[in-house]
Amino acid sequence: MKRVLSGVQPTGNLHIGNYLGALKNWVKIQYDYESIFCIVDLHAVTVYQSPQELEAKIRETAALFLACGIDPKHSAVMVQSSVHGHAELAWMLTCVTPVGWLQRMTQFKAKSEEQETIGDGLLQYPVLMAADILIYQAAIVPVGDDQSQHLELTRDIAQRFNSLYGETFVMPATHLPSVGARVMGLDDPEKKMSKSAAGSGHAVALLDPPDQIRKKIMRATTDSQPSVDFETMGAGVRNLLGIFQSFSEWDDDRMRAHFNGLRYGDLKKQVAEMVAGSLAPIQKRYAEIIAEPGYLTGILRDGAARVSPIADSTVELVKRRMGLYTGS
């Protein structure tokens, strides 16, 4: 089986955009591949994180992976920093990556403009991401459009290393059919829903209680028309319909027949009920996981143990290719 790898930073609150755009699809494809799903905590500390909050968010993120349907008997669920090879390989890849490649990265430019002082980790972030992928020789990496530039850089780094030191890394695919719906912000439907965005009405978190879900969706931005018109609807209405369709999996004809001409208040009520109803079993399972002492720790320990031999093998191969000491 080909190996698939994807991950999420343990920062902010996982929301319905993360679920519909990634987690729901991971659950669907996990049995088609040798699957590794990672909580990328080393990426999180490219900007300051409260240690106590980061530790809690790592566990919360892992529990939500499982609550959404990732099967730990088949898929490895693990924390990036628990496998030391990620950081070790990142250093070796840093040494073959031209600085100019990193300075051209769109996310680095955008994030560096927001901060007074920039840690070097922000610049090196894409090399660490390349290490995450290449250390497991992953062939499939389901990412959204915002990460496609990083994936292209991973391929460039792998190609450069292979040309310098001989064939070492599997090239990850560039066409990724397993990326799901693109969910936009409830308050600004022109921007993708984000874990880091400010504003209480921007996103519906996976752990939001039903009354909060309803409140956020009822306040969502629509447009100046009074009811749904599939020919002229604005971005906000399109986003609400997209959320409903992604949860319900209704086809386009059924969506048109049901929603065309529906007033926005009624549209929002139906979207809110669909979201709250869909998240209820996830929230129930999450509460059970968190309440079971030692269960989550065991899953993460097992996940790291399962992938460590792959990571160790790759790091040793890279060391031998580069002439570094391996002790053998």
XYZ file of C-alpha atoms in Angstrom:
328
model
C 0.000 0.000 0.000
C 1.144 3.539 -0.690
C 1.808 5.589 2.412
C -0.324 8.681 3.135
C 0.712 11.382 5.608
C -1.076 14.470 6.834
C -1.040 16.579 9.969
C -2.549 19.461 11.913
C -0.987 22.044 14.214
C -2.249 21.848 17.816
C -3.108 25.542 17.969
C -6.438 27.339 18.067
C -9.644 25.320 17.847
C -10.252 22.671 15.203
C -13.344 23.800 13.316
C -15.785 22.592 10.678
C -13.449 23.790 7.929
C -10.732 21.447 9.255
C -13.267 18.645 9.479
C -14.867 19.045 6.041
C -11.601 19.969 4.343
C -9.396 17.316 5.910
C -10.500 15.056 8.767
C -13.670 13.737 7.116
C -11.636 12.778 4.057
C -8.850 11.203 6.115
C -11.476 8.927 7.651
C -12.708 7.932 4.175
C -9.297 7.211 2.655
C -7.445 5.760 5.660
C -8.011 2.110 4.709
C -6.830 2.665 1.129
C -3.307 3.509 2.305
C -0.781 2.916 5.038
C -1.930 5.971 6.946
C -0.021 8.285 9.293
C -1.797 11.245 10.892
C 0.380 13.616 12.844
C -0.071 16.393 15.416
C 2.699 18.739 14.248
C 3.696 20.417 17.500
C 7.177 21.418 16.290
C 5.515 23.579 13.647
C 3.360 25.214 16.311
C 6.355 26.649 18.187
C 7.551 28.715 15.207
C 5.643 31.383 17.154
C 5.381 31.504 20.963
C 2.879 29.113 22.556
C 1.944 28.877 26.206
C 3.530 25.556 27.271
C 0.510 24.517 29.329
C -1.934 25.399 26.561
C 0.154 23.677 23.885
C 0.312 20.481 25.937
C -3.475 20.533 26.356
C -4.073 21.281 22.675
C -1.897 18.339 21.586
C -4.141 15.988 23.536
C -7.318 17.733 22.371
C -6.261 17.502 18.727
C -5.367 13.826 19.023
C -8.673 13.060 20.736
C -10.577 14.851 17.972
C -8.735 12.820 15.315
C -10.063 9.681 16.992
C -13.531 11.112 17.667
C -13.919 12.026 13.994
C -13.263 8.419 13.002
C -9.529 7.871 12.561
C -9.023 4.207 13.442
C -5.879 3.756 15.586
C -5.885 0.008 14.881
C -5.163 0.779 11.236
C -3.790 4.337 11.148
C -0.853 5.621 13.179
C -1.827 8.694 15.195
C 1.285 10.330 16.601
C 2.888 13.549 17.802
C 5.664 14.963 15.617
C 8.107 15.742 18.438
C 7.854 12.199 19.825
C 9.785 10.948 16.771
C 13.193 12.624 16.986
C 14.008 11.961 13.349
C 11.726 14.792 12.188
C 14.006 17.462 13.629
C 17.187 15.570 12.727
C 16.211 15.135 9.096
C 15.044 18.757 8.921
C 18.585 19.898 9.761
C 20.131 17.721 7.071
C 17.605 18.983 4.511
C 18.201 22.587 5.615
C 21.825 22.149 4.555
C 20.806 21.412 0.947
C 17.996 23.988 0.673
C 18.893 27.392 -0.836
C 17.766 30.329 1.323
C 16.250 31.966 -1.757
C 13.749 29.125 -2.062
C 12.532 29.776 1.480
C 12.378 33.548 1.161
C 10.046 33.197 -1.823
C 7.446 31.238 0.148
C 4.133 33.099 0.224
C 3.272 32.125 3.816
C 6.651 33.290 5.099
C 6.162 36.692 3.466
C 2.635 37.056 4.837
C 3.417 35.917 8.384
C 6.680 37.859 8.677
C 4.831 41.073 7.834
C 2.546 40.501 10.823
C 5.381 40.256 13.388
C 7.938 42.668 14.781
C 10.574 39.993 15.288
C 10.774 36.829 13.210
C 12.193 33.587 14.552
C 14.308 31.556 12.156
C 11.802 28.718 12.587
C 9.299 30.680 10.501
C 11.743 30.714 7.593
C 12.684 27.045 8.074
C 9.082 25.862 8.562
C 8.789 24.465 4.987
C 11.993 22.413 5.414
C 10.551 20.817 8.546
C 7.364 20.102 6.594
C 9.494 18.496 3.878
C 11.173 16.367 6.549
C 7.762 15.299 7.907
C 6.820 13.988 4.465
C 10.134 12.591 3.293
C 11.032 10.814 6.525
C 8.146 8.400 5.903
C 8.698 8.233 2.131
C 5.054 9.318 1.803
C 3.615 9.065 -1.694
C 0.318 10.832 -0.912
C 0.019 14.050 1.116
C -3.547 15.415 1.226
C -3.197 19.174 1.695
C -5.253 22.218 0.745
C -4.363 24.908 -1.767
C -2.690 26.991 0.941
C -0.080 24.250 1.441
C 0.486 23.347 -2.226
C 3.531 25.649 -2.480
C 5.096 23.832 0.488
C 4.484 20.495 -1.184
C 6.133 21.714 -4.368
C 9.117 22.844 -2.287
C 9.255 19.376 -0.700
C 9.557 17.876 -4.170
C 12.288 20.406 -5.077
C 14.250 19.572 -1.904
C 13.887 15.819 -2.506
C 15.008 16.210 -6.116
C 17.997 18.330 -5.109
C 19.045 15.828 -2.431
C 18.640 12.909 -4.843
C 20.751 14.665 -7.479
C 23.507 15.472 -4.965
C 23.633 12.185 -3.052
C 21.832 9.575 -5.154
C 18.247 8.307 -5.188
C 17.045 8.501 -1.599
C 13.536 9.938 -1.369
C 10.172 8.982 -2.837
C 8.619 11.936 -4.685
C 5.236 12.817 -3.100
C 2.370 13.238 -5.566
C 1.311 16.720 -6.626
C -2.266 15.902 -7.600
C -4.180 15.086 -4.465
C -7.784 13.928 -4.936
C -8.429 13.532 -1.223
C -8.728 17.216 -0.299
C -12.287 18.074 0.756
C -14.514 21.123 0.873
C -13.106 24.634 1.153
C -15.061 26.300 3.950
C -14.957 30.069 4.255
C -15.281 32.284 7.330
C -18.831 32.890 8.557
C -18.008 36.562 9.139
C -16.000 37.007 5.927
C -16.900 34.482 3.210
C -14.108 35.774 0.983
C -11.478 34.288 3.329
C -10.901 30.639 4.218
C -12.051 29.622 7.702
C -8.987 29.760 9.931
C -8.013 28.515 13.402
C -5.958 31.653 13.965
C -8.544 34.251 12.910
C -9.833 36.616 15.553
C -13.545 37.112 16.103
C -16.036 34.869 17.881
C -18.292 34.628 14.819
C -15.633 33.509 12.346
C -15.687 29.708 12.759
C -17.713 26.893 14.273
C -15.369 24.836 16.442
C -15.852 21.071 16.580
C -16.401 21.298 20.332
C -18.823 24.247 20.281
C -22.081 23.439 22.142
C -25.271 23.411 20.016
C -26.544 26.793 21.204
C -23.234 28.414 20.269
C -23.281 26.730 16.852
C -26.767 28.101 16.192
C -25.797 31.572 17.375
C -22.729 31.738 15.102
C -24.526 30.465 12.014
C -27.555 32.723 12.527
C -25.136 35.675 12.501
C -23.311 34.525 9.365
C -22.822 36.998 6.527
C -25.183 36.540 3.558
C -26.014 39.198 0.936
C -28.631 41.857 0.162
C -31.186 39.453 -1.320
C -33.999 38.072 0.867
C -33.841 34.444 -0.251
C -31.691 31.814 -1.944
C -31.193 32.289 -5.693
C -28.717 29.780 -7.126
C -28.017 32.035 -10.130
C -27.155 35.241 -8.274
C -26.249 34.260 -4.694
C -23.314 35.920 -2.952
C -20.294 34.264 -1.346
C -21.868 34.039 2.121
C -24.957 32.160 0.929
C -22.800 29.890 -1.237
C -20.677 29.115 1.826
C -23.684 28.202 3.983
C -25.081 25.959 1.250
C -21.657 24.377 0.817
C -21.443 23.617 4.534
C -24.879 21.996 4.498
C -24.080 19.960 1.377
C -20.719 18.786 2.727
C -22.291 17.496 5.944
C -25.436 16.055 4.309
C -23.750 14.796 1.109
C -26.866 15.773 -0.856
C -26.386 16.021 -4.629
C -26.741 19.332 -6.497
C -30.269 18.610 -7.766
C -31.563 17.894 -4.289
C -29.884 21.038 -2.943
C -31.527 23.198 -5.632
C -34.954 21.644 -5.167
C -34.833 22.063 -1.401
C -33.209 25.488 -0.966
C -34.102 27.590 -4.033
C -36.292 30.492 -2.871
C -35.820 29.717 0.838
C -35.501 32.815 3.005
C -32.112 33.331 4.643
C -33.401 32.949 8.189
C -34.772 29.511 7.372
C -31.595 28.598 5.467
C -29.473 29.449 8.499
C -31.717 27.451 10.854
C -31.404 24.362 8.653
C -27.630 24.753 8.306
C -27.302 25.204 12.078
C -29.343 22.057 12.806
C -27.368 20.053 10.242
C -24.033 21.157 11.751
C -25.113 20.669 15.376
C -26.580 17.243 14.597
C -23.486 16.137 12.681
C -21.084 17.245 15.417
C -23.070 15.675 18.275
C -21.658 12.119 17.857
C -18.127 13.512 17.444
C -18.484 15.498 20.669
C -19.920 12.474 22.485
C -17.018 10.264 21.401
C -14.508 13.012 22.291
C -15.893 13.207 25.841
C -15.565 9.420 26.191
C -11.945 9.454 24.979
C -10.923 12.271 27.322
C -12.645 10.578 30.261
C -10.775 7.283 29.824
C -7.519 7.483 31.840
C -4.418 6.543 29.890
C -6.237 5.695 26.639
C -5.014 8.668 24.607
C -1.460 8.408 25.957
C -1.401 4.772 24.905
C -2.652 5.546 21.392
C -0.005 8.247 20.868
C 2.760 6.054 22.291
C 1.708 3.201 20.017
C 1.520 5.504 16.988
C 5.056 6.773 17.568
C 6.351 3.229 18.087
C 4.785 2.100 14.798
C 6.303 4.861 12.672
C 9.685 5.217 14.418
C 11.322 2.299 12.551
C 10.404 3.936 9.217
C 11.756 7.298 10.373
C 14.941 5.764 11.822
C 15.595 3.869 8.609
C 15.264 7.024 6.497
C 17.501 9.079 8.802
C 20.181 6.381 8.746
C 19.995 6.185 4.947
C 20.345 9.961 4.638
C 23.297 9.963 7.027
C 25.058 7.267 5.013
C 24.339 9.099 1.754
C 25.851 12.301 3.216
C 28.829 10.542 4.824
C 27.713 11.297 8.375
C 28.549 8.981 11.281
C 26.041 6.170 11.864
C 28.007 4.061 14.309
C 28.110 1.060 12.014
